[in-house]
Coordinates of C-alpha atoms and ligand atoms in Angstrom, one line a residue:
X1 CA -39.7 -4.8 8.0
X2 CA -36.6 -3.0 9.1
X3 CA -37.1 -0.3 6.1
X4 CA -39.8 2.9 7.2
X5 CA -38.5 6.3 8.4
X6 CA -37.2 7.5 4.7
X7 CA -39.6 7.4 2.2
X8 CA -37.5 7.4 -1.6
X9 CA -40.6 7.1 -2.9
X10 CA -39.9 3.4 -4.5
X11 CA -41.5 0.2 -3.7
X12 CA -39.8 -1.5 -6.8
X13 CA -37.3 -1.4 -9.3
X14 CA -38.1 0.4 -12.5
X15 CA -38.4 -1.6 -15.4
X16 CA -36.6 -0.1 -18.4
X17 CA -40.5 -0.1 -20.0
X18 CA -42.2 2.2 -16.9
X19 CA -38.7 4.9 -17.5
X20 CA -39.4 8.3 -19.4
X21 CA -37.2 9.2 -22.0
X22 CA -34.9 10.8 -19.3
X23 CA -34.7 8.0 -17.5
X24 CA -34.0 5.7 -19.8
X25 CA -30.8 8.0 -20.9
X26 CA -30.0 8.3 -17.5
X27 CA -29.9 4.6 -16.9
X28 CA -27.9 4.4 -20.1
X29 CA -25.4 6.4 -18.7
X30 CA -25.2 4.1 -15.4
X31 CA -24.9 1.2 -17.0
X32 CA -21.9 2.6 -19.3
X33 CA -20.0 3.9 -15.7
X34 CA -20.1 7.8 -16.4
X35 CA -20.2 9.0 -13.0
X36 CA -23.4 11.3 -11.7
X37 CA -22.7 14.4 -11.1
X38 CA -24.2 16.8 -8.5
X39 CA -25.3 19.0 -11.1
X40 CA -26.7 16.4 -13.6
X41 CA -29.8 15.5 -13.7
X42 CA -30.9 12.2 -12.1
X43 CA -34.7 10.9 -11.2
X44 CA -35.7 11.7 -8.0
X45 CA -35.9 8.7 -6.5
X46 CA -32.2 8.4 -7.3
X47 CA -31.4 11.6 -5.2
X48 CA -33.5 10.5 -2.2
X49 CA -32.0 7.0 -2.2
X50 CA -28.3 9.0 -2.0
X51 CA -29.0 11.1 0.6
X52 CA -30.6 8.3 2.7
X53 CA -27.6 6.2 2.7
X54 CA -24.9 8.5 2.5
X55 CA -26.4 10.4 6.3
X56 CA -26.8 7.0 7.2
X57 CA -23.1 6.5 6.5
X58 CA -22.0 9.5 7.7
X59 CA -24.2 9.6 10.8
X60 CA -22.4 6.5 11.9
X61 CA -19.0 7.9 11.5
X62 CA -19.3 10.1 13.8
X63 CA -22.0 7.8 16.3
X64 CA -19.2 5.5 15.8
X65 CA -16.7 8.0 17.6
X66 CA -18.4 7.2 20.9
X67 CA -18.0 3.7 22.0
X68 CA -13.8 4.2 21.7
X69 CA -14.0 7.6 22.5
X70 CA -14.8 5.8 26.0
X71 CA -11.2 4.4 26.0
X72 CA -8.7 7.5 25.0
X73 CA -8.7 7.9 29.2
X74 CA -7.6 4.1 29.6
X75 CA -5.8 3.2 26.8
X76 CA -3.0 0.9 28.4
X77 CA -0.3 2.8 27.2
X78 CA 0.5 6.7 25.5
X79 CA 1.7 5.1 21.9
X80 CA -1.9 3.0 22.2
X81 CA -3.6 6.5 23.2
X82 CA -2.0 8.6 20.6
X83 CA -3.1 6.1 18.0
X84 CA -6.5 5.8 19.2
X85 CA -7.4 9.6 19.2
X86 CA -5.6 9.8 15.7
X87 CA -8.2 7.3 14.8
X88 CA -11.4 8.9 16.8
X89 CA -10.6 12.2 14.9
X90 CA -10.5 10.2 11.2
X91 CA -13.6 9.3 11.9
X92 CA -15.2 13.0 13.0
X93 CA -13.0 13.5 9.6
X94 CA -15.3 10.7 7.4
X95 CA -18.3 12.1 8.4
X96 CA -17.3 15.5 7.3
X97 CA -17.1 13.9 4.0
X98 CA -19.9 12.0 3.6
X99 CA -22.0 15.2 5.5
X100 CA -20.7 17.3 2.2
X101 CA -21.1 14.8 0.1
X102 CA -24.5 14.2 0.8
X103 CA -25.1 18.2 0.2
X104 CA -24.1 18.3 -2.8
X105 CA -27.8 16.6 -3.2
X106 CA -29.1 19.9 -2.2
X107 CA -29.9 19.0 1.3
X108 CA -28.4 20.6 4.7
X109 CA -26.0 19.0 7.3
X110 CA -28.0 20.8 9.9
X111 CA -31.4 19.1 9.1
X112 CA -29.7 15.7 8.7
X113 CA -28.1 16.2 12.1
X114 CA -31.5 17.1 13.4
X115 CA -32.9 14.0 11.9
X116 CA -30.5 11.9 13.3
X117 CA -31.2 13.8 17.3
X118 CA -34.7 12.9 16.4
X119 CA -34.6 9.2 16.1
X120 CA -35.8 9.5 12.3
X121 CA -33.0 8.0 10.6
X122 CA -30.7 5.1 11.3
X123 CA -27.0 5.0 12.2
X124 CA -25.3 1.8 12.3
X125 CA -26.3 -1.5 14.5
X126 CA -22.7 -2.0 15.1
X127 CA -22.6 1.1 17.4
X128 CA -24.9 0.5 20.0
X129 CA -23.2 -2.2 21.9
X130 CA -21.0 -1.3 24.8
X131 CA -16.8 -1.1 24.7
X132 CA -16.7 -3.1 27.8
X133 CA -12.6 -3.1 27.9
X134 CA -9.7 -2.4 26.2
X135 CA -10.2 -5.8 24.1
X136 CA -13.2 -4.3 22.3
X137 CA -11.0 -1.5 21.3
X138 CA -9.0 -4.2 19.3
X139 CA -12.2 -5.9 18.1
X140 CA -13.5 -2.7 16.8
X141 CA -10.9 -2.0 14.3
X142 CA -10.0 -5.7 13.5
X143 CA -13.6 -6.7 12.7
X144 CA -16.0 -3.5 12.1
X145 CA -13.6 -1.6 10.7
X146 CA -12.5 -4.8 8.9
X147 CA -16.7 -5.2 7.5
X148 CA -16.6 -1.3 7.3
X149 CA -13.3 -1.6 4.5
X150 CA -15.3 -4.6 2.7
X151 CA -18.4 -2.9 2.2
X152 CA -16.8 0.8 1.4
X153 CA -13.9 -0.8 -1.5
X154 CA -17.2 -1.2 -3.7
X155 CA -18.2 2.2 -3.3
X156 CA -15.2 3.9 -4.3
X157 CA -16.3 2.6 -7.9
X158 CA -20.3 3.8 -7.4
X159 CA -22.0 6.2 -9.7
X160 CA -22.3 9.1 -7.7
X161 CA -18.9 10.9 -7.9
X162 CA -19.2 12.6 -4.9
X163 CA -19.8 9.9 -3.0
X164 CA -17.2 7.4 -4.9
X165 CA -14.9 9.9 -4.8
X166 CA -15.1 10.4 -0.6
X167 CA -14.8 6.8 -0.5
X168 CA -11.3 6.5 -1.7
X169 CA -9.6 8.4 1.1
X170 CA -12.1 7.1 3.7
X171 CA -11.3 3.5 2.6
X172 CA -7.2 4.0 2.6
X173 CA -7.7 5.2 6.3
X174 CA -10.0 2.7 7.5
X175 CA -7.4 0.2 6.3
X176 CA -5.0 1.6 8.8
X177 CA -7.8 1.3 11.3
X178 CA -8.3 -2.2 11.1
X179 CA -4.7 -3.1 11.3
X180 CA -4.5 -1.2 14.7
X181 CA -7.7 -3.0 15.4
X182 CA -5.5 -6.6 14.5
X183 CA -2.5 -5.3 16.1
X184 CA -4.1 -4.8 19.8
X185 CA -5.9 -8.3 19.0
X186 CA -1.9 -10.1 18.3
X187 CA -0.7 -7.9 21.7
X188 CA -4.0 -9.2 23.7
X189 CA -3.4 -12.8 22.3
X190 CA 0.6 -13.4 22.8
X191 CA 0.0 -11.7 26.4
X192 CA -1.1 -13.7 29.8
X193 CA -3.8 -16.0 29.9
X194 CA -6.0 -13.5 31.2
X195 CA -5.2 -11.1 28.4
X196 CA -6.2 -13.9 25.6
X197 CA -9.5 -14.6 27.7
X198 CA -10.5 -11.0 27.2
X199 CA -9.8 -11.0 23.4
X200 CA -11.7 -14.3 23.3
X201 CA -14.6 -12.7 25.1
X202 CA -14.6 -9.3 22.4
X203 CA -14.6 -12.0 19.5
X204 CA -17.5 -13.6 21.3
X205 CA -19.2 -10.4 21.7
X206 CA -18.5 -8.3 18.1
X207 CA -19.0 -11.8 15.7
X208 CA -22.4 -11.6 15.3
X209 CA -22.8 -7.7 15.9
X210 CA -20.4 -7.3 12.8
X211 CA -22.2 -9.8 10.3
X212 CA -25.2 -8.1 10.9
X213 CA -23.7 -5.0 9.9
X214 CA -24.1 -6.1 6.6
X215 CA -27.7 -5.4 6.6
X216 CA -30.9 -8.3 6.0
X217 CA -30.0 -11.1 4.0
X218 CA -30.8 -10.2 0.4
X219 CA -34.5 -12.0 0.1
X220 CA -35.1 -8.9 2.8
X221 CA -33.5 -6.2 1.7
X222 CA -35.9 -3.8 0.4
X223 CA -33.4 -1.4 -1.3
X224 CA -30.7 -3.4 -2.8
X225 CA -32.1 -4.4 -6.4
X226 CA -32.4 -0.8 -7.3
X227 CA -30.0 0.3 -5.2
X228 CA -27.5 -2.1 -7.7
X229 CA -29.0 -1.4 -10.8
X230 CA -28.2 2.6 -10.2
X231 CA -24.7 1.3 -9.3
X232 CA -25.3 3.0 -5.9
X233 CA -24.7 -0.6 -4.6
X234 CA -22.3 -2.8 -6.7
X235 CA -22.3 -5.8 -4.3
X236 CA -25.0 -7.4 -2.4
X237 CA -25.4 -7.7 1.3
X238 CA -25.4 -11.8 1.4
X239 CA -21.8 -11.2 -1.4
X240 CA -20.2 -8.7 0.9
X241 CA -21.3 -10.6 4.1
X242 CA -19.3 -13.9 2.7
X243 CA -16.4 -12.0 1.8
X244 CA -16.0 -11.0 4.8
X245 CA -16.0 -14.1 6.5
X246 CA -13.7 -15.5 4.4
X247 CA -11.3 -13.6 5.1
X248 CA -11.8 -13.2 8.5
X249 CA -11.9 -16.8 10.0
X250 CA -8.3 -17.2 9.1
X251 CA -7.3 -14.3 10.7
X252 CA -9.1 -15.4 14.1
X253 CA -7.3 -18.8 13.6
X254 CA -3.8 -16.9 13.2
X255 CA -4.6 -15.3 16.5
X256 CA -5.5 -18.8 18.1
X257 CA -9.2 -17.5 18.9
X258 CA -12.1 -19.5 18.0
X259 CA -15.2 -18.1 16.2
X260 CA -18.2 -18.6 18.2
X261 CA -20.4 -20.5 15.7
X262 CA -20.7 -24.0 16.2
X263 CA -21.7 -24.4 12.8
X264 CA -19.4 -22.8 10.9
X265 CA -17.3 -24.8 8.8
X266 CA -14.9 -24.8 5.3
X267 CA -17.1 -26.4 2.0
X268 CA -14.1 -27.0 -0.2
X269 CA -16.5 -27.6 -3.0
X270 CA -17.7 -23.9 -2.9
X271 CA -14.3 -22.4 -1.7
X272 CA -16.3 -20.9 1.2
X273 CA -17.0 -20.8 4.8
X274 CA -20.7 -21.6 5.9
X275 CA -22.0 -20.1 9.1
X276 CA -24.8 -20.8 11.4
X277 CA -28.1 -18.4 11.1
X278 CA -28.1 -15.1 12.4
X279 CA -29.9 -13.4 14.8
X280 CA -32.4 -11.6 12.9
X281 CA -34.8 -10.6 15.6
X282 CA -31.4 -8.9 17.4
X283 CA -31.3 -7.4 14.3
X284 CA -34.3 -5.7 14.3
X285 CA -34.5 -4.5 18.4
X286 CA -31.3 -2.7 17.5
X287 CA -33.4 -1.1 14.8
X288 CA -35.7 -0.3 16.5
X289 CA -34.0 1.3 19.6
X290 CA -33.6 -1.6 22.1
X291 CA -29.9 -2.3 21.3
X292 CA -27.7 -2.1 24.9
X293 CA -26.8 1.7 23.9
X294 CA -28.9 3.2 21.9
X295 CA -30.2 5.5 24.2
X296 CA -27.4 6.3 25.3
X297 CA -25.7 7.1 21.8
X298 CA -28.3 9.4 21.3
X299 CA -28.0 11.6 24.5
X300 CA -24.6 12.1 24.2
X301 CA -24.6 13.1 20.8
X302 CA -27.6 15.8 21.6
X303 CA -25.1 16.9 24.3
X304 CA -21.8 17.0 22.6
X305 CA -24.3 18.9 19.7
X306 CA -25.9 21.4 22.4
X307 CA -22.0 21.7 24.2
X308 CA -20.8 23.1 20.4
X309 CA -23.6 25.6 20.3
X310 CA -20.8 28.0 20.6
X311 CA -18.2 27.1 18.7
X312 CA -20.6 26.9 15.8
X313 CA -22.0 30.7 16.5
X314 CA -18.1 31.9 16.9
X315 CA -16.9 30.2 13.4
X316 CA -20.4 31.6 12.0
X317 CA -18.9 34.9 13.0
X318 CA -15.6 34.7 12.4
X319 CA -16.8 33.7 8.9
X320 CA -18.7 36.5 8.4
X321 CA -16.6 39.3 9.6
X322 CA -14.1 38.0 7.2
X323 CA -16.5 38.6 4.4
X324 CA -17.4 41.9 5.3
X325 CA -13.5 42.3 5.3
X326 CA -13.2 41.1 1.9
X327 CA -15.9 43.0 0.7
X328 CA -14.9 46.3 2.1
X329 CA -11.0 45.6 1.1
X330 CA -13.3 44.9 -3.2
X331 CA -14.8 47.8 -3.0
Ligands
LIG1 N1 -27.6 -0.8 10.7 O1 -32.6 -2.6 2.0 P1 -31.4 -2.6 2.9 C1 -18.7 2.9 9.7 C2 -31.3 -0.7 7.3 S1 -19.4 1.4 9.3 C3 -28.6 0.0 10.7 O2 -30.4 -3.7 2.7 P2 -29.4 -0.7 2.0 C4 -17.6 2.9 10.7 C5 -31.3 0.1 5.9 O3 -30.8 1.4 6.1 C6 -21.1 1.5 9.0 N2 -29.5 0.0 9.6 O4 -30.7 -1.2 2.9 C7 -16.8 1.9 11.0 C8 -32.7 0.1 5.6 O5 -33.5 1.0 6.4 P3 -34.2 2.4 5.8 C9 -21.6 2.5 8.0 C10 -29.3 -0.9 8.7 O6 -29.3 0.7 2.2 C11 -15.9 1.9 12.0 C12 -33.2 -1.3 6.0 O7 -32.3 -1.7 7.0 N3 -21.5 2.0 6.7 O8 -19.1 3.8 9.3 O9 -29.6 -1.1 0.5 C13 -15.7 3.1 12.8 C14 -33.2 -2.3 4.9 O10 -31.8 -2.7 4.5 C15 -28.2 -1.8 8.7 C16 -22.3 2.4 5.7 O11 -23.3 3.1 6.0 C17 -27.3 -1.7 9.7 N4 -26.3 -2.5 9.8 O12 -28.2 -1.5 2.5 C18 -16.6 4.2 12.5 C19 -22.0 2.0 4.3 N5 -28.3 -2.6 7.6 O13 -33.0 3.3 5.4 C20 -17.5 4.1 11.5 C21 -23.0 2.5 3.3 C22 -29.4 -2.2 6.9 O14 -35.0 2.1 4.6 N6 -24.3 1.9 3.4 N7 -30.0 -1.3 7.6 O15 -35.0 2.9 6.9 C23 -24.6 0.7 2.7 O16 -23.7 0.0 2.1 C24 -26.0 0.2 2.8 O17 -26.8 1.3 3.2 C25 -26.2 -1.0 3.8 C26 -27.7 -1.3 3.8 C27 -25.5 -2.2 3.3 C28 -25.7 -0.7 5.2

């Protein structure tokens, strides 16, 4: 099972029967959209199921910096540079958001950073395959950042306001992501021939990679039935997965790429594309560590972490000299 670093200390959902009085209210209150807030009280299980999925989020923000970070030296032009590093630095920007959101839950950003050096929670899949030119750049935002939008519109509306309320700005930026993503993919495709090739090959390479981000179908997906009924999740991973599709295959077919699943095809009677299986046991390696780059994700984060040492102790200092300022100026 891909589920086993973070304990929330639920195997199952919580019938309304097994709830305390407490509970019960505070399931009342979900189900009648009044948002959480930090200082209300919620079940534990609740808080722990928060924290783990909002560092997740935010741990892939910024893990997600990396693979284009490799490109702001060879983007092909300075417009495409300028627009990439504007983009890099929104994300460093999302995972500010989601690191305070997530300590509003009364946890630090420190530990969850050292969780994250430590291999003991997960990032996204989607980040530990390699940018292997400039294509992937336009893959990036036109498909990840395009699943990223589909599966972070839902959570603008979720029950935890901090959280919800993060993922309205983060959403109206990640929309402009993905149409850079879509614009480099329209350059690459009315280019040469050679130029199409490559955004052929990055469509071959991020399909798959970018259902999967997703998560497990939802017969495996240990979290979402509680997850949904706390309105911490308001759409399934199979729902959001489909969506996505949907809307997606036309776009490749406006490009003139072709979607590399032999088995995909339009059921008019359902009003939906049908794909071919995934590749759950890819799935799972990347899970587990043997993606192309996870290593590799990791080290560099521990270094650009270690390689801040400093500017953390000088705004640590700066910080409290102004303090003693303030408090000598009160007094
Ligand atoms: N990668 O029961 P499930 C972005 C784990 S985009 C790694 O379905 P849940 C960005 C899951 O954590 C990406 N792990 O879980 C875009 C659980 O393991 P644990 C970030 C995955 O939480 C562009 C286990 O599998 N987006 O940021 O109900 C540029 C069982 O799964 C993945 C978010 O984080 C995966 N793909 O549903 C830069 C959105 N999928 O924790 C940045 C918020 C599943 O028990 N998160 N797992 O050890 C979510 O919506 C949900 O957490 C998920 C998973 C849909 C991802």
């Amino acid at each position: 099972m891909y589920a086993q670093m973070v304990d929330t200390g639920l195997n199952k959902v919580v019938d309304a029967s097994q709830m305390s009085p407490q509970e019960q209210a505070f399931q009342a209150r979900i189900d009648a959209d009044v948002k959480v807030e930090p200082r209300d009280w919620m079940p534990e299980a609740y808080r722990r199921t928060l924290v783990r999925q909002i560092q997740q989020h935010a741990h892939s923000e910024v893990v997600g910096q990396l693979p284009e970070g490799n490109w702001v030296t060879r983007a092909p032009t300075l417009k495409r540079k300028a627009i990439l590093m504007a983009k890099i630095q929104d994300e460093a920007g999302h995972g500010l958001y989601l690191y305070s959101a997530a300590e509003t839950l009364g946890v630090s950003r420190d530990d969850l950073i050292d969780d994250l050096h430590a291999g003991k929670v997960k990032y996204s899949s989607i980040f530990n395959y390699p940018t292997l030119n400039w294509a992937d750049i336009g893959a990036i935002g036109w498909l990840v950042d395009g699943a990223a939008i589909m599966n972070q519109i839902p959570l603008c509306r979720c029950s935890y306001g901090p959280y919800a309320r993060a993922m309205v700005r983060i959403c109206k930026e990640e929309s402009f992501h993905q149409r850079q993503g879509f614009d480099i993919m329209m350059a690459m495709c009315r280019g040469s021939a050679d130029q199409k090739a490559m955004a052929q090959d990055a469509l071959d390479r991020w399909w798959w990679p970018s259902l999967m981000m997703f998560g497990p179908s939802d017969a495996e997906s240990v979290h979402s039935a509680q997850s949904m009924r706390w309105k911490i999740k308001l759409l399934s991973n199979d729902e959001l997965r489909q969506r996505f599709v949907d809307q997606t295959v036309p776009q490749a077919e406006y490009l003139g790429l072709r979607v590399p699943d032999p088995a995909l095809r339009w059921n008019a009677q359902s009003g939906h594309y049908e794909t071919g299986p995934i590749d759950w046991a890819e799935f799972q390696a990347v899970l587990r560590g043997h993606g192309p780059c996870n290593r590799d994700r990791i080290r560099v984060r521990k270094e650009a972490w270690d390689d801040g040492q400093w500017v953390r102790e000088a705004a640590m200092a700066h910080a409290r000299k102004r303090a003693e300022r303030e408090s000598r100026a009160a007094a």
